[in-house]
PDB file of C-alpha atoms in Angstrom:
ATOM      1  CA  MET A   1       0.000   0.000   0.000  1.00  0.00           C
ATOM      2  CA  GLU A   2       1.388   3.387  -0.977  1.00  0.00           C
ATOM      3  CA  PHE A   3       0.861   6.472   1.124  1.00  0.00           C
ATOM      4  CA  ALA A   4       0.437   9.840  -0.539  1.00  0.00           C
ATOM      5  CA  ARG A   5       3.419  12.150  -0.103  1.00  0.00           C
ATOM      6  CA  GLU A   6       2.856  15.415   1.679  1.00  0.00           C
ATOM      7  CA  SER A   7       3.197  18.560  -0.406  1.00  0.00           C
ATOM      8  CA  PRO A   8       6.502  20.442  -0.124  1.00  0.00           C
ATOM      9  CA  VAL A   9       4.749  23.232   1.769  1.00  0.00           C
ATOM     10  CA  THR A  10       3.276  20.745   4.280  1.00  0.00           C
ATOM     11  CA  GLU A  11       6.604  18.950   4.688  1.00  0.00           C
ATOM     12  CA  ARG A  12       8.323  22.282   5.264  1.00  0.00           C
ATOM     13  CA  ARG A  13       5.763  23.259   7.871  1.00  0.00           C
ATOM     14  CA  LEU A  14       6.197  19.969   9.746  1.00  0.00           C
ATOM     15  CA  ASP A  15       9.985  20.349   9.666  1.00  0.00           C
ATOM     16  CA  ILE A  16       9.624  23.829  11.133  1.00  0.00           C
ATOM     17  CA  VAL A  17       7.238  22.544  13.831  1.00  0.00           C
ATOM     18  CA  ALA A  18       9.829  19.933  14.826  1.00  0.00           C
ATOM     19  CA  ALA A  19      12.547  22.590  14.952  1.00  0.00           C
ATOM     20  CA  ARG A  20      10.324  24.841  17.079  1.00  0.00           C
ATOM     21  CA  LEU A  21       9.635  22.040  19.557  1.00  0.00           C
ATOM     22  CA  LEU A  22      13.350  21.261  19.776  1.00  0.00           C
ATOM     23  CA  GLU A  23      14.056  24.924  20.497  1.00  0.00           C
ATOM     24  CA  ALA A  24      11.336  24.825  23.163  1.00  0.00           C
ATOM     25  CA  ALA A  25      12.998  21.823  24.806  1.00  0.00           C
ATOM     26  CA  CYS A  26      16.382  23.577  24.808  1.00  0.00           C
ATOM     27  CA  CYS A  27      14.872  26.717  26.334  1.00  0.00           C
ATOM     28  CA  ALA A  28      13.075  24.645  28.974  1.00  0.00           C
ATOM     29  CA  LEU A  29      16.335  22.963  29.972  1.00  0.00           C
ATOM     30  CA  GLU A  30      17.916  26.415  30.309  1.00  0.00           C
ATOM     31  CA  GLY A  31      15.032  27.527  32.535  1.00  0.00           C
ATOM     32  CA  ASN A  32      13.789  30.118  30.051  1.00  0.00           C
ATOM     33  CA  GLY A  33      10.025  29.806  30.497  1.00  0.00           C
ATOM     34  CA  PRO A  34       8.878  32.685  28.252  1.00  0.00           C
ATOM     35  CA  ALA A  35      11.016  31.517  25.325  1.00  0.00           C
ATOM     36  CA  THR A  36       9.809  27.950  25.800  1.00  0.00           C
ATOM     37  CA  GLN A  37       6.197  29.097  25.692  1.00  0.00           C
ATOM     38  CA  ALA A  38       6.850  31.249  22.619  1.00  0.00           C
ATOM     39  CA  HIS A  39       8.330  28.332  20.667  1.00  0.00           C
ATOM     40  CA  ILE A  40       5.469  26.022  21.668  1.00  0.00           C
ATOM     41  CA  SER A  41       2.864  28.627  20.724  1.00  0.00           C
ATOM     42  CA  ARG A  42       4.500  29.102  17.334  1.00  0.00           C
ATOM     43  CA  ALA A  43       4.521  25.341  16.739  1.00  0.00           C
ATOM     44  CA  LEU A  44       0.811  25.175  17.569  1.00  0.00           C
ATOM     45  CA  HIS A  45       0.066  28.000  15.134  1.00  0.00           C
ATOM     46  CA  LEU A  46       1.954  26.171  12.407  1.00  0.00           C
ATOM     47  CA  LEU A  47       0.084  22.929  13.112  1.00  0.00           C
ATOM     48  CA  GLN A  48      -3.192  24.816  12.818  1.00  0.00           C
ATOM     49  CA  ASN A  49      -2.110  26.067   9.362  1.00  0.00           C
ATOM     50  CA  LYS A  50      -2.308  29.678  10.475  1.00  0.00           C
ATOM     51  CA  LEU A  51       1.225  30.466   9.317  1.00  0.00           C
ATOM     52  CA  GLU A  52       3.609  28.936   6.810  1.00  0.00           C
ATOM     53  CA  GLN A  53       7.057  30.313   7.668  1.00  0.00           C
ATOM     54  CA  PRO A  54       9.146  30.461  10.840  1.00  0.00           C
ATOM     55  CA  GLN A  55       8.891  33.830  12.555  1.00  0.00           C
ATOM     56  CA  SER A  56      12.580  33.965  13.406  1.00  0.00           C
ATOM     57  CA  LEU A  57      13.650  33.533   9.780  1.00  0.00           C
ATOM     58  CA  LEU A  58      10.790  34.268   7.407  1.00  0.00           C
ATOM     59  CA  GLU A  59       7.810  36.544   7.653  1.00  0.00           C
ATOM     60  CA  SER A  60       4.359  35.070   7.108  1.00  0.00           C
ATOM     61  CA  PRO A  61       3.118  35.445   3.515  1.00  0.00           C
ATOM     62  CA  GLN A  62       1.015  38.492   2.739  1.00  0.00           C
ATOM     63  CA  GLN A  63      -1.466  36.578   0.612  1.00  0.00           C
ATOM     64  CA  ASP A  64      -4.028  39.347   0.330  1.00  0.00           C
ATOM     65  CA  SER A  65      -1.655  42.181  -0.574  1.00  0.00           C
ATOM     66  CA  ALA A  66      -2.269  43.811  -3.922  1.00  0.00           C
ATOM     67  CA  GLY A  67       0.377  42.778  -6.412  1.00  0.00           C
ATOM     68  CA  ALA A  68       1.525  39.802  -4.325  1.00  0.00           C
ATOM     69  CA  LEU A  69       2.442  36.492  -5.940  1.00  0.00           C
ATOM     70  CA  SER A  70      -0.737  34.433  -6.364  1.00  0.00           C
ATOM     71  CA  THR A  71      -1.218  31.255  -4.336  1.00  0.00           C
ATOM     72  CA  TRP A  72      -0.700  28.853  -7.234  1.00  0.00           C
ATOM     73  CA  ARG A  73       2.443  30.669  -8.332  1.00  0.00           C
ATOM     74  CA  ALA A  74       3.777  30.754  -4.768  1.00  0.00           C
ATOM     75  CA  GLN A  75       3.163  27.018  -4.392  1.00  0.00           C
ATOM     76  CA  ARG A  76       4.925  26.239  -7.659  1.00  0.00           C
ATOM     77  CA  VAL A  77       7.882  28.425  -6.721  1.00  0.00           C
ATOM     78  CA  ALA A  78       8.063  26.899  -3.210  1.00  0.00           C
ATOM     79  CA  ALA A  79       8.069  23.365  -4.636  1.00  0.00           C
ATOM     80  CA  TYR A  80      10.848  24.270  -7.070  1.00  0.00           C
ATOM     81  CA  ILE A  81      12.925  25.891  -4.341  1.00  0.00           C
ATOM     82  CA  GLU A  82      12.561  22.899  -2.025  1.00  0.00           C
ATOM     83  CA  ALA A  83      13.622  20.520  -4.809  1.00  0.00           C
ATOM     84  CA  HIS A  84      16.674  22.600  -5.781  1.00  0.00           C
ATOM     85  CA  LEU A  85      18.016  24.014  -2.497  1.00  0.00           C
ATOM     86  CA  ALA A  86      21.309  22.181  -2.969  1.00  0.00           C
ATOM     87  CA  SER A  87      21.918  23.742  -6.373  1.00  0.00           C
ATOM     88  CA  THR A  88      21.994  27.224  -7.871  1.00  0.00           C
ATOM     89  CA  ILE A  89      18.574  28.893  -8.025  1.00  0.00           C
ATOM     90  CA  ARG A  90      18.294  31.895 -10.336  1.00  0.00           C
ATOM     91  CA  VAL A  91      15.574  34.524 -10.190  1.00  0.00           C
ATOM     92  CA  ARG A  92      15.060  34.267 -13.939  1.00  0.00           C
ATOM     93  CA  ASP A  93      14.361  30.531 -13.611  1.00  0.00           C
ATOM     94  CA  LEU A  94      11.737  31.142 -10.921  1.00  0.00           C
ATOM     95  CA  ALA A  95      10.151  33.944 -12.944  1.00  0.00           C
ATOM     96  CA  THR A  96      10.028  31.785 -16.078  1.00  0.00           C
ATOM     97  CA  LEU A  97       8.521  28.943 -14.048  1.00  0.00           C
ATOM     98  CA  VAL A  98       5.425  31.045 -13.311  1.00  0.00           C
ATOM     99  CA  GLY A  99       5.342  33.063 -16.540  1.00  0.00           C
ATOM    100  CA  LEU A 100       6.403  36.447 -15.179  1.00  0.00           C
ATOM    101  CA  SER A 101       9.152  38.905 -16.035  1.00  0.00           C
ATOM    102  CA  ASN A 102      12.101  39.068 -13.639  1.00  0.00           C
ATOM    103  CA  SER A 103      11.200  42.496 -12.311  1.00  0.00           C
ATOM    104  CA  TYR A 104       7.493  41.745 -11.823  1.00  0.00           C
ATOM    105  CA  PHE A 105       8.285  38.409 -10.182  1.00  0.00           C
ATOM    106  CA  CYS A 106      10.708  40.022  -7.705  1.00  0.00           C
ATOM    107  CA  HIS A 107       8.134  42.670  -6.836  1.00  0.00           C
ATOM    108  CA  ALA A 108       5.310  40.133  -6.420  1.00  0.00           C
ATOM    109  CA  PHE A 109       7.514  37.777  -4.395  1.00  0.00           C
ATOM    110  CA  LYS A 110       8.491  40.521  -1.965  1.00  0.00           C
ATOM    111  CA  ARG A 111       4.859  41.648  -1.661  1.00  0.00           C
ATOM    112  CA  ARG A 112       3.897  38.120  -0.648  1.00  0.00           C
ATOM    113  CA  TYR A 113       6.747  37.234   1.703  1.00  0.00           C
ATOM    114  CA  GLY A 114       8.115  40.595   2.770  1.00  0.00           C
ATOM    115  CA  LEU A 115      11.575  39.416   1.706  1.00  0.00           C
ATOM    116  CA  THR A 116      13.670  39.484  -1.423  1.00  0.00           C
ATOM    117  CA  VAL A 117      14.172  36.194  -3.233  1.00  0.00           C
ATOM    118  CA  HIS A 118      17.822  36.113  -2.149  1.00  0.00           C
ATOM    119  CA  VAL A 119      17.038  36.553   1.549  1.00  0.00           C
ATOM    120  CA  TYR A 120      14.230  33.982   1.358  1.00  0.00           C
ATOM    121  CA  LEU A 121      16.553  31.421  -0.241  1.00  0.00           C
ATOM    122  CA  THR A 122      19.218  32.058   2.368  1.00  0.00           C
ATOM    123  CA  CYS A 123      16.730  31.495   5.181  1.00  0.00           C
ATOM    124  CA  ARG A 124      15.431  28.277   3.640  1.00  0.00           C
ATOM    125  CA  ARG A 125      18.994  27.004   3.249  1.00  0.00           C
ATOM    126  CA  ILE A 126      19.784  27.846   6.857  1.00  0.00           C
ATOM    127  CA  GLU A 127      16.680  25.953   8.011  1.00  0.00           C
ATOM    128  CA  LEU A 128      17.753  22.919   5.977  1.00  0.00           C
ATOM    129  CA  ALA A 129      21.246  23.188   7.444  1.00  0.00           C
ATOM    130  CA  GLN A 130      19.841  23.267  10.984  1.00  0.00           C
ATOM    131  CA  ARG A 131      17.924  20.048  10.357  1.00  0.00           C
ATOM    132  CA  LEU A 132      21.017  18.360   8.905  1.00  0.00           C
ATOM    133  CA  MET A 133      23.224  19.522  11.775  1.00  0.00           C
ATOM    134  CA  LEU A 134      20.897  17.884  14.294  1.00  0.00           C
ATOM    135  CA  ALA A 135      19.997  14.771  12.321  1.00  0.00           C
ATOM    136  CA  THR A 136      23.428  13.841  10.916  1.00  0.00           C
ATOM    137  CA  THR A 137      27.084  13.783  11.853  1.00  0.00           C
ATOM    138  CA  ASP A 138      28.097  15.347   8.530  1.00  0.00           C
ATOM    139  CA  SER A 139      30.826  17.992   8.650  1.00  0.00           C
ATOM    140  CA  LEU A 140      29.826  21.627   8.366  1.00  0.00           C
ATOM    141  CA  SER A 141      31.548  21.862   4.982  1.00  0.00           C
ATOM    142  CA  ASP A 142      29.481  18.937   3.660  1.00  0.00           C
ATOM    143  CA  ILE A 143      26.303  20.452   5.071  1.00  0.00           C
ATOM    144  CA  ALA A 144      27.160  23.795   3.490  1.00  0.00           C
ATOM    145  CA  LEU A 145      27.419  22.160   0.057  1.00  0.00           C
ATOM    146  CA  SER A 146      24.232  20.146   0.658  1.00  0.00           C
ATOM    147  CA  CYS A 147      22.386  23.406   1.295  1.00  0.00           C
ATOM    148  CA  GLY A 148      23.605  25.176  -1.832  1.00  0.00           C
ATOM    149  CA  MET A 149      26.247  27.314  -0.113  1.00  0.00           C
ATOM    150  CA  SER A 150      29.462  27.866  -2.049  1.00  0.00           C
ATOM    151  CA  ASP A 151      31.728  26.872   0.877  1.00  0.00           C
ATOM    152  CA  GLN A 152      31.866  26.659   4.660  1.00  0.00           C
ATOM    153  CA  ALA A 153      32.986  30.273   5.066  1.00  0.00           C
ATOM    154  CA  HIS A 154      29.974  31.517   3.077  1.00  0.00           C
ATOM    155  CA  PHE A 155      27.724  29.210   5.095  1.00  0.00           C
ATOM    156  CA  THR A 156      29.137  30.447   8.413  1.00  0.00           C
ATOM    157  CA  ARG A 157      28.672  34.102   7.480  1.00  0.00           C
ATOM    158  CA  ALA A 158      25.084  33.545   6.341  1.00  0.00           C
ATOM    159  CA  PHE A 159      24.237  31.398   9.382  1.00  0.00           C
ATOM    160  CA  ARG A 160      25.634  33.957  11.827  1.00  0.00           C
ATOM    161  CA  ARG A 161      23.738  36.774  10.081  1.00  0.00           C
ATOM    162  CA  VAL A 162      20.410  34.910  10.216  1.00  0.00           C
ATOM    163  CA  VAL A 163      20.642  32.941  13.490  1.00  0.00           C
ATOM    164  CA  GLY A 164      22.989  35.138  15.515  1.00  0.00           C
ATOM    165  CA  GLU A 165      25.700  32.564  16.254  1.00  0.00           C
ATOM    166  CA  THR A 166      28.087  30.342  14.346  1.00  0.00           C
ATOM    167  CA  PRO A 167      26.891  26.971  13.024  1.00  0.00           C
ATOM    168  CA  ASN A 168      29.392  25.094  15.195  1.00  0.00           C
ATOM    169  CA  ARG A 169      28.286  26.816  18.395  1.00  0.00           C
ATOM    170  CA  TRP A 170      24.602  26.370  17.494  1.00  0.00           C
ATOM    171  CA  ARG A 171      25.095  22.665  16.804  1.00  0.00           C
ATOM    172  CA  GLN A 172      27.077  22.045  19.997  1.00  0.00           C
ATOM    173  CA  SER A 173      24.600  23.867  22.236  1.00  0.00           C
ATOM    174  CA  ARG A 174      21.583  22.026  20.791  1.00  0.00           C
ATOM    175  CA  ARG A 175      23.258  18.636  20.998  1.00  0.00           C
ATOM    176  CA  ALA A 176      24.456  19.293  24.533  1.00  0.00           C
ATOM    177  CA  ALA A 177      20.927  20.237  25.549  1.00  0.00           C
ATOM    178  CA  LEU A 178      19.569  17.025  24.053  1.00  0.00           C
ATOM    179  CA  CYS A 179      22.241  14.913  25.777  1.00  0.00           C
ATOM    180  CA  ASP A 180      21.573  16.597  29.130  1.00  0.00           C
ATOM    181  CA  ALA A 181      17.832  16.037  28.927  1.00  0.00           C
ATOM    182  CA  PRO A 182      16.730  13.612  31.668  1.00  0.00           C
ATOM    183  CA  ALA A 183      15.551  10.230  30.449  1.00  0.00           C
ATOM    184  CA  PRO A 184      11.803   9.672  30.844  1.00  0.00           C
ATOM    185  CA  GLN A 185      11.014   7.796  34.035  1.00  0.00           C
ATOM    186  CA  ALA A 186       8.973   4.648  34.000  1.00  0.00           C
ATOM    187  CA  PRO A 187       5.527   5.093  35.538  1.00  0.00           C
ATOM    188  CA  VAL A 188       5.282   4.023  39.160  1.00  0.00           C
ATOM    189  CA  LEU A 189       2.831   1.165  39.477  1.00  0.00           C
ATOM    190  CA  ARG A 190       0.546   1.497  42.423  1.00  0.00           C
ATOM    191  CA  SER A 191      -0.688  -1.414  44.470  1.00  0.00           C
ATOM    192  CA  ARG A 192      -4.249  -2.576  44.009  1.00  0.00           C
ATOM    193  CA  ASP A 193      -5.157  -1.143  47.405  1.00  0.00           C
ATOM    194  CA  ASP A 194      -4.195   2.365  46.232  1.00  0.00           C
ATOM    195  CA  ILE A 195      -6.669   2.294  43.343  1.00  0.00           C
ATOM    196  CA  PRO A 196     -10.097   3.782  44.090  1.00  0.00           C
ATOM    197  CA  ASP A 197     -12.940   1.256  44.134  1.00  0.00           C
ATOM    198  CA  GLN A 198     -14.656   2.765  41.091  1.00  0.00           C
ATOM    199  CA  ALA A 199     -11.475   2.393  39.014  1.00  0.00           C
ATOM    200  CA  ARG A 200     -11.007  -1.304  39.773  1.00  0.00           C
ATOM    201  CA  LEU A 201     -12.140  -3.914  37.238  1.00  0.00           C
TER     202      LEU A 201
END
């Protein structure tokens, strides 16, 4: 039996939800209650399909703005970007994909996302890199190439600009937080005498 694949937009949203929950866990371990709650709230919003992009990296799409990229065009562009993040993505290719001129496409894209195409692509590549850094033991240089960055130095500069710290420090802090997380305790079984009469079989 074959299961239908999720759309690229849905897969991206679920990846972001997982990243948000991981951030929440890290903040909880650090004792930062407000940040923990913020990450959990954002994950819930994403699960409820209220937003499509992570607040820390990408603004939510302005779907109703005049002159913004239409929904079908945005979906086609998003699918193309997700499929080609590891390679070079040119504005002219995206514009041609949806039948628009370069200048009109750039204007419509920014009206929808509040970001230029270049900044959007950088953010998507950083998000992919974050997932790879947590899910694999690949070197940062390999991850940089897997995310379409020209080299590790370029990747480090972009990551620091978007996230606020170097990739190596980010990876170490998240992994340390995961390793320090206490293992779940087995439930304590109560004796039959401790169970209320109405709960007994």
